[in-house]
Amino acid sequence: MILKTKTLQMTKTPQTIAGQKQEQDVAFFLRRAFKDNPEVLVINDFKFSFNDETAQIDHLIVYTYGFVLIESKSIKGHVKVNNQGEWTRSYNSQWSGMSSPIKQVELQQALLKEMLMHHRNNILSKLLGIKQQGFNGRCWHYLCAVSSNAVIDRKTMPKEISDKLYKTEFLVDELKNIMNLKHKLLRLVSVTDTRPDFSQRELDSIGQFLISQHIDSNIQQVDTAPAQLKQIQAIPKRPELKPELEQGPKPASAPTHHLAQSTAAILAPVAVVAPDQHPILSCKHCGESTQYTPMYGKFGYYINCNQCSKNTSMKLPCPQCMSKNTKVTKRKETYTLNCVDCGFEKQII
């Protein structure tokens, strides 16, 4: 299950553009492999702070038995690591040193473990209602995913580093070997697998906690519509907004289109329907109505906002009879809102 997508940054230099593309490539393979698996939670581009330190994890996986951290590196050319663990790479036939992504992800893991242990009483339940569970006994792994076109010199590379270094297209295979997930019935009868596991409720609790700790680096780059909305909400009388709510959104070419949609998302139900138009599905947190990713989770279909990284359910009140007895169905890439009471159907994505 994908809890958070990659947050796109405004980048200009070739190095940062290549780095962002590498992270997107890894996120793509993770999504294809685990988007429908509730026992595997994927958080892309996770940034958090704890104990006056800040870390950014390119890809974090929380699964039934523990955690896997993945550091993405865009490397074009050759990469070597000597016996001291020092990294070098070639670019345009020129060799230069680079910081070790393995050491980097080790530090990230240590800080993540500290934060989870500090909050364990609020995340995990007590064993048999007596002993508080923790995270030290869980499985902890970290890997480095490099560009598929990189040339890795494994002959002189220490084995402990080579075992953690994978090209993007082989990453999922290694993750499945590490997680070694079995059917629930096989877990009950297995006597060889002694790994302590998280219940589904505990997994969901961990995921919710981590998402609540995420620091959005783009928070200052989001357009000014939310700030404008706060000013509008502070005005007791807003007659100028009433026609927008009654007549539906203006064409996309109108300059107030985004503001009108976002305002409707806060001052009225999330959906605003005009004749022969889709109900407007927008983020209930920031009002974003175009930049989001459809997803499926424990409570049904929802959208993950690319602006604020928060989730909003697709299950809206019926635009025709205002009944809350609705459901969302999916066919290929089309999502449809269905009202059980009046039979109303409308495509929302």
CSV table of C-alpha atoms in Angstrom, one decimal:
chain,number,residue,atom,x,y,z
A,1,MET,CA,0.0,0.0,0.0
A,2,ILE,CA,1.4,3.4,-1.0
A,3,LEU,CA,1.0,5.8,1.9
A,4,LYS,CA,3.0,8.7,0.3
A,5,THR,CA,4.1,9.4,-3.2
A,6,LYS,CA,7.3,11.1,-4.2
A,7,THR,CA,7.2,14.9,-3.6
A,8,LEU,CA,8.3,16.6,-6.8
A,9,GLN,CA,10.8,19.4,-6.2
A,10,MET,CA,11.5,22.5,-8.4
A,11,THR,CA,15.0,21.4,-9.7
A,12,LYS,CA,17.2,23.0,-12.4
A,13,THR,CA,20.6,21.5,-12.3
A,14,PRO,CA,21.3,18.3,-14.3
A,15,GLN,CA,22.4,16.5,-11.1
A,16,THR,CA,19.2,17.2,-9.1
A,17,ILE,CA,17.1,16.4,-12.1
A,18,ALA,CA,18.8,13.1,-12.5
A,19,GLY,CA,18.5,12.4,-8.8
A,20,GLN,CA,14.8,13.1,-8.8
A,21,LYS,CA,14.2,10.9,-11.8
A,22,GLN,CA,16.0,8.0,-10.1
A,23,GLU,CA,13.8,8.4,-7.0
A,24,GLN,CA,10.7,8.4,-9.3
A,25,ASP,CA,11.9,5.2,-11.0
A,26,VAL,CA,12.3,3.4,-7.7
A,27,ALA,CA,8.9,4.7,-6.6
A,28,PHE,CA,7.4,3.3,-9.8
A,29,PHE,CA,8.7,-0.2,-9.2
A,30,LEU,CA,7.6,-0.1,-5.5
A,31,ARG,CA,4.1,1.0,-6.6
A,32,ARG,CA,3.8,-1.8,-9.1
A,33,ALA,CA,4.9,-4.4,-6.6
A,34,PHE,CA,3.1,-3.3,-3.4
A,35,LYS,CA,0.2,-0.9,-4.1
A,36,ASP,CA,-2.4,-3.6,-3.4
A,37,ASN,CA,-0.7,-5.2,-0.4
A,38,PRO,CA,-2.0,-4.0,3.0
A,39,GLU,CA,0.9,-5.8,4.7
A,40,VAL,CA,3.5,-3.6,2.9
A,41,LEU,CA,3.4,0.1,3.5
A,42,VAL,CA,5.5,2.4,1.3
A,43,ILE,CA,6.4,5.9,2.1
A,44,ASN,CA,8.4,7.8,-0.6
A,45,ASP,CA,10.4,10.9,0.2
A,46,PHE,CA,9.9,10.8,4.0
A,47,LYS,CA,11.5,13.7,5.9
A,48,PHE,CA,11.3,13.9,9.7
A,49,SER,CA,13.0,15.5,12.7
A,50,PHE,CA,13.7,14.1,16.1
A,51,ASN,CA,16.0,15.2,19.0
A,52,ASP,CA,17.1,18.3,17.0
A,53,GLU,CA,18.2,16.2,14.0
A,54,THR,CA,16.6,15.9,10.6
A,55,ALA,CA,16.7,13.1,8.1
A,56,GLN,CA,15.3,12.5,4.7
A,57,ILE,CA,14.6,8.9,3.6
A,58,ASP,CA,14.1,8.3,-0.1
A,59,HIS,CA,11.9,5.3,0.3
A,60,LEU,CA,10.7,3.7,3.6
A,61,ILE,CA,9.0,0.3,3.7
A,62,VAL,CA,7.1,-0.9,6.8
A,63,TYR,CA,6.0,-4.5,6.6
A,64,THR,CA,4.7,-7.3,8.8
A,65,TYR,CA,8.1,-8.0,10.4
A,66,GLY,CA,10.0,-4.7,10.3
A,67,PHE,CA,11.4,-2.0,8.2
A,68,VAL,CA,13.5,-1.5,5.0
A,69,LEU,CA,15.1,1.9,4.1
A,70,ILE,CA,16.2,2.5,0.5
A,71,GLU,CA,18.6,5.2,-0.6
A,72,SER,CA,18.3,6.2,-4.3
A,73,LYS,CA,21.4,7.2,-6.2
A,74,SER,CA,21.6,8.4,-9.8
A,75,ILE,CA,25.0,7.2,-11.1
A,76,LYS,CA,25.9,7.3,-14.8
A,77,GLY,CA,29.2,5.6,-15.5
A,78,HIS,CA,31.2,3.3,-13.2
A,79,VAL,CA,31.1,3.0,-9.4
A,80,LYS,CA,33.7,1.5,-7.2
A,81,VAL,CA,34.1,0.9,-3.5
A,82,ASN,CA,37.4,0.1,-1.9
A,83,ASN,CA,38.1,-2.1,1.2
A,84,GLN,CA,37.8,1.0,3.4
A,85,GLY,CA,34.2,1.6,2.2
A,86,GLU,CA,35.2,4.7,0.2
A,87,TRP,CA,33.1,5.3,-2.9
A,88,THR,CA,34.3,6.7,-6.3
A,89,ARG,CA,32.5,7.1,-9.6
A,90,SER,CA,33.3,8.2,-13.1
A,91,TYR,CA,31.5,10.8,-15.1
A,92,ASN,CA,32.7,11.8,-18.6
A,93,SER,CA,35.8,9.6,-18.1
A,94,GLN,CA,36.7,11.6,-14.9
A,95,TRP,CA,36.9,9.9,-11.6
A,96,SER,CA,35.8,11.6,-8.4
A,97,GLY,CA,35.0,10.6,-4.8
A,98,MET,CA,31.4,10.6,-3.5
A,99,SER,CA,29.8,10.2,-0.1
A,100,SER,CA,28.8,6.7,0.9
A,101,PRO,CA,25.0,6.2,0.5
A,102,ILE,CA,25.3,3.2,2.8
A,103,LYS,CA,26.6,5.3,5.7
A,104,GLN,CA,24.0,7.9,4.9
A,105,VAL,CA,21.1,5.4,5.2
A,106,GLU,CA,22.7,3.9,8.3
A,107,LEU,CA,22.4,7.3,10.1
A,108,GLN,CA,18.8,7.7,8.8
A,109,GLN,CA,17.9,4.2,10.2
A,110,ALA,CA,19.4,5.0,13.6
A,111,LEU,CA,17.4,8.3,13.9
A,112,LEU,CA,14.2,6.6,12.7
A,113,LYS,CA,14.6,3.8,15.3
A,114,GLU,CA,15.2,6.4,18.1
A,115,MET,CA,12.0,8.2,17.2
A,116,LEU,CA,9.9,5.1,17.0
A,117,MET,CA,11.2,3.8,20.3
A,118,HIS,CA,10.5,7.2,21.9
A,119,HIS,CA,6.9,7.1,20.8
A,120,ARG,CA,6.3,3.3,21.1
A,121,ASN,CA,3.7,3.7,23.9
A,122,ASN,CA,1.5,5.6,21.5
A,123,ILE,CA,2.1,3.4,18.5
A,124,LEU,CA,2.2,-0.2,19.7
A,125,SER,CA,0.0,-2.2,22.0
A,126,LYS,CA,1.1,-4.1,25.1
A,127,LEU,CA,1.9,-7.8,24.8
A,128,LEU,CA,-0.9,-9.7,26.7
A,129,GLY,CA,-1.9,-6.3,28.1
A,130,ILE,CA,1.2,-6.2,30.3
A,131,LYS,CA,4.5,-5.7,28.5
A,132,GLN,CA,5.0,-2.7,26.2
A,133,GLN,CA,6.2,-3.8,22.8
A,134,GLY,CA,9.1,-2.0,21.0
A,135,PHE,CA,11.0,-1.9,17.8
A,136,ASN,CA,14.5,-3.2,18.6
A,137,GLY,CA,13.5,-6.9,18.1
A,138,ARG,CA,12.1,-6.2,14.6
A,139,CYS,CA,13.8,-6.8,11.3
A,140,TRP,CA,15.8,-3.7,10.1
A,141,HIS,CA,17.4,-3.6,6.7
A,142,TYR,CA,18.7,-0.9,4.4
A,143,LEU,CA,19.6,-0.9,0.7
A,144,CYS,CA,21.0,1.4,-2.0
A,145,ALA,CA,19.3,1.5,-5.4
A,146,VAL,CA,21.4,2.9,-8.2
A,147,SER,CA,20.6,3.8,-11.8
A,148,SER,CA,20.0,0.9,-14.2
A,149,ASN,CA,22.7,2.2,-16.6
A,150,ALA,CA,25.4,2.3,-13.9
A,151,VAL,CA,28.4,0.0,-14.2
A,152,ILE,CA,29.1,-1.6,-10.8
A,153,ASP,CA,32.6,-3.0,-10.2
A,154,ARG,CA,31.8,-5.8,-7.7
A,155,LYS,CA,35.2,-7.5,-7.9
A,156,THR,CA,37.0,-5.1,-5.6
A,157,MET,CA,33.9,-4.1,-3.6
A,158,PRO,CA,33.5,-5.4,0.0
A,159,LYS,CA,30.8,-8.1,0.1
A,160,GLU,CA,28.8,-6.4,2.9
A,161,ILE,CA,28.4,-3.4,0.6
A,162,SER,CA,27.8,-5.3,-2.6
A,163,ASP,CA,25.0,-7.2,-0.9
A,164,LYS,CA,23.2,-3.9,-0.2
A,165,LEU,CA,23.7,-2.4,-3.7
A,166,TYR,CA,21.1,-3.1,-6.4
A,167,LYS,CA,20.1,-1.7,-9.7
A,168,THR,CA,16.6,-0.3,-9.8
A,169,GLU,CA,15.0,-3.1,-11.8
A,170,PHE,CA,16.3,-5.8,-9.4
A,171,LEU,CA,15.3,-4.0,-6.2
A,172,VAL,CA,11.8,-5.5,-5.8
A,173,ASP,CA,13.2,-9.1,-6.1
A,174,GLU,CA,15.6,-8.4,-3.2
A,175,LEU,CA,12.9,-6.8,-1.1
A,176,LYS,CA,10.7,-9.8,-1.5
A,177,ASN,CA,13.6,-12.0,-0.4
A,178,ILE,CA,14.2,-9.8,2.7
A,179,MET,CA,10.6,-9.6,3.7
A,180,ASN,CA,9.8,-13.3,3.1
A,181,LEU,CA,6.1,-12.8,3.6
A,182,LYS,CA,4.1,-15.9,4.1
A,183,HIS,CA,0.4,-16.6,4.0
A,184,LYS,CA,-1.2,-16.0,7.4
A,185,LEU,CA,-2.1,-19.7,7.8
A,186,LEU,CA,1.5,-20.7,7.1
A,187,ARG,CA,2.7,-18.3,9.8
A,188,LEU,CA,0.6,-20.0,12.4
A,189,VAL,CA,2.0,-23.5,11.7
A,190,SER,CA,5.6,-22.5,11.0
A,191,VAL,CA,8.1,-23.3,13.7
A,192,THR,CA,11.2,-22.1,11.9
A,193,ASP,CA,10.2,-18.5,11.4
A,194,THR,CA,10.5,-16.9,14.8
A,195,ARG,CA,10.3,-13.2,13.7
A,196,PRO,CA,7.9,-11.2,15.8
A,197,ASP,CA,5.2,-9.7,13.6
A,198,PHE,CA,3.0,-6.6,13.6
A,199,SER,CA,-0.7,-7.0,13.5
A,200,GLN,CA,-2.6,-5.2,10.8
A,201,ARG,CA,-3.8,-2.8,13.3
A,202,GLU,CA,-0.3,-2.1,14.5
A,203,LEU,CA,0.9,-1.7,10.9
A,204,ASP,CA,-1.8,0.9,10.3
A,205,SER,CA,-0.9,2.7,13.5
A,206,ILE,CA,2.8,2.9,12.5
A,207,GLY,CA,1.9,4.2,9.1
A,208,GLN,CA,-0.4,6.9,10.5
A,209,PHE,CA,2.3,8.0,13.0
A,210,LEU,CA,5.0,8.2,10.4
A,211,ILE,CA,2.8,10.2,8.0
A,212,SER,CA,1.9,12.6,10.8
A,213,GLN,CA,5.7,13.2,11.4
A,214,HIS,CA,6.5,14.0,7.7
A,215,ILE,CA,7.9,17.5,7.0
A,216,ASP,CA,6.7,18.9,3.7
A,217,SER,CA,9.7,20.5,2.0
A,218,ASN,CA,7.4,22.1,-0.6
A,219,ILE,CA,5.1,23.8,2.0
A,220,GLN,CA,6.5,27.2,1.1
A,221,GLN,CA,6.2,26.5,-2.6
A,222,VAL,CA,2.5,25.7,-2.7
A,223,ASP,CA,0.5,28.4,-4.5
A,224,THR,CA,-1.1,31.2,-2.4
A,225,ALA,CA,-4.7,29.9,-2.7
A,226,PRO,CA,-4.8,28.5,0.9
A,227,ALA,CA,-3.6,31.8,2.3
A,228,GLN,CA,-6.2,33.7,0.3
A,229,LEU,CA,-8.9,31.3,1.5
A,230,LYS,CA,-8.1,32.1,5.1
A,231,GLN,CA,-8.7,35.7,4.4
A,232,ILE,CA,-12.0,34.9,2.7
A,233,GLN,CA,-13.2,32.7,5.6
A,234,ALA,CA,-12.5,35.6,8.1
A,235,ILE,CA,-15.1,37.8,6.3
A,236,PRO,CA,-18.6,37.1,7.7
A,237,LYS,CA,-20.4,38.0,4.5
A,238,ARG,CA,-19.4,36.5,1.3
A,239,PRO,CA,-22.2,37.1,-1.2
A,240,GLU,CA,-19.7,37.2,-4.1
A,241,LEU,CA,-19.0,33.4,-3.6
A,242,LYS,CA,-22.6,32.3,-3.8
A,243,PRO,CA,-22.9,32.4,-7.6
A,244,GLU,CA,-19.8,30.2,-7.8
A,245,LEU,CA,-21.3,27.6,-5.6
A,246,GLU,CA,-24.7,27.6,-7.4
A,247,GLN,CA,-23.4,27.7,-11.0
A,248,GLY,CA,-20.4,25.4,-10.6
A,249,PRO,CA,-16.8,26.1,-11.5
A,250,LYS,CA,-15.8,28.4,-14.3
A,251,PRO,CA,-13.9,27.1,-17.4
A,252,ALA,CA,-10.3,26.2,-16.8
A,253,SER,CA,-9.2,29.4,-18.7
A,254,ALA,CA,-10.8,31.6,-16.1
A,255,PRO,CA,-8.2,33.1,-13.7
A,256,THR,CA,-10.3,32.4,-10.6
A,257,HIS,CA,-10.8,28.7,-11.4
A,258,HIS,CA,-8.4,27.3,-8.8
A,259,LEU,CA,-9.6,29.7,-6.1
A,260,ALA,CA,-13.2,29.0,-6.7
A,261,GLN,CA,-12.6,25.2,-6.5
A,262,SER,CA,-10.6,25.5,-3.4
A,263,THR,CA,-13.1,27.8,-1.7
A,264,ALA,CA,-15.9,25.4,-2.5
A,265,ALA,CA,-13.9,22.6,-0.9
A,266,ILE,CA,-13.9,24.5,2.4
A,267,LEU,CA,-17.2,26.3,2.5
A,268,ALA,CA,-19.3,23.5,1.1
A,269,PRO,CA,-19.2,19.7,0.6
A,270,VAL,CA,-16.1,18.5,-1.3
A,271,ALA,CA,-18.1,17.9,-4.4
A,272,VAL,CA,-19.5,20.7,-6.6
A,273,VAL,CA,-21.5,19.6,-9.6
A,274,ALA,CA,-22.4,21.5,-12.7
A,275,PRO,CA,-24.5,20.1,-15.5
A,276,ASP,CA,-22.6,17.4,-17.5
A,277,GLN,CA,-19.5,17.8,-15.4
A,278,HIS,CA,-17.7,15.5,-13.0
A,279,PRO,CA,-18.0,16.2,-9.3
A,280,ILE,CA,-14.9,18.2,-8.3
A,281,LEU,CA,-12.7,15.9,-6.2
A,282,SER,CA,-10.3,18.0,-4.1
A,283,CYS,CA,-8.0,17.7,-1.1
A,284,LYS,CA,-10.0,18.4,2.0
A,285,HIS,CA,-6.8,19.8,3.6
A,286,CYS,CA,-5.4,22.3,1.1
A,287,GLY,CA,-8.1,22.4,-1.6
A,288,GLU,CA,-5.9,21.1,-4.5
A,289,SER,CA,-8.2,19.7,-7.2
A,290,THR,CA,-5.9,18.6,-10.0
A,291,GLN,CA,-2.5,17.4,-8.6
A,292,TYR,CA,-3.3,14.2,-6.8
A,293,THR,CA,-2.8,10.4,-7.1
A,294,PRO,CA,-5.8,7.9,-6.9
A,295,MET,CA,-5.1,5.1,-4.3
A,296,TYR,CA,-6.8,2.3,-2.5
A,297,GLY,CA,-6.5,1.5,1.2
A,298,LYS,CA,-8.1,-0.1,4.1
A,299,PHE,CA,-11.1,2.3,4.1
A,300,GLY,CA,-11.6,2.3,0.3
A,301,TYR,CA,-10.6,4.5,-2.5
A,302,TYR,CA,-8.9,7.9,-1.8
A,303,ILE,CA,-6.6,10.5,-3.3
A,304,ASN,CA,-3.2,11.4,-2.1
A,305,CYS,CA,-2.5,15.1,-2.6
A,306,ASN,CA,0.8,15.9,-4.4
A,307,GLN,CA,0.8,19.3,-2.7
A,308,CYS,CA,0.4,18.6,1.0
A,309,SER,CA,0.8,14.8,0.9
A,310,LYS,CA,-2.4,14.2,2.8
A,311,ASN,CA,-5.3,11.8,2.0
A,312,THR,CA,-8.9,12.5,1.1
A,313,SER,CA,-11.6,9.9,0.7
A,314,MET,CA,-13.3,9.6,-2.8
A,315,LYS,CA,-16.5,8.7,-1.0
A,316,LEU,CA,-18.5,11.9,-1.4
A,317,PRO,CA,-22.2,12.7,-0.5
A,318,CYS,CA,-24.5,12.3,-3.5
A,319,PRO,CA,-24.6,15.6,-5.4
A,320,GLN,CA,-28.3,14.8,-6.4
A,321,CYS,CA,-30.0,13.8,-3.1
A,322,MET,CA,-27.1,14.7,-0.7
A,323,SER,CA,-27.3,11.1,0.8
A,324,LYS,CA,-24.1,9.8,2.4
A,325,ASN,CA,-25.0,6.3,1.4
A,326,THR,CA,-22.6,6.2,-1.6
A,327,LYS,CA,-19.8,4.0,-2.8
A,328,VAL,CA,-17.0,4.4,-5.3
A,329,THR,CA,-16.2,1.8,-8.0
A,330,LYS,CA,-13.2,1.5,-10.3
A,331,ARG,CA,-13.0,0.2,-13.8
A,332,LYS,CA,-9.5,0.5,-15.3
A,333,GLU,CA,-8.5,4.1,-14.7
A,334,THR,CA,-12.0,5.4,-14.2
A,335,TYR,CA,-13.5,6.0,-10.8
A,336,THR,CA,-17.3,6.4,-10.4
A,337,LEU,CA,-19.4,7.7,-7.5
A,338,ASN,CA,-22.6,5.7,-7.0
A,339,CYS,CA,-25.5,6.6,-4.8
A,340,VAL,CA,-27.3,3.6,-3.2
A,341,ASP,CA,-30.4,5.6,-2.3
A,342,CYS,CA,-31.3,7.4,-5.6
A,343,GLY,CA,-29.2,5.5,-8.1
A,344,PHE,CA,-27.2,8.6,-9.2
A,345,GLU,CA,-23.9,7.7,-10.9
A,346,LYS,CA,-21.2,10.1,-11.9
A,347,GLN,CA,-17.6,9.7,-13.0
A,348,ILE,CA,-15.2,11.5,-10.6
A,349,ILE,CA,-11.9,10.6,-12.1
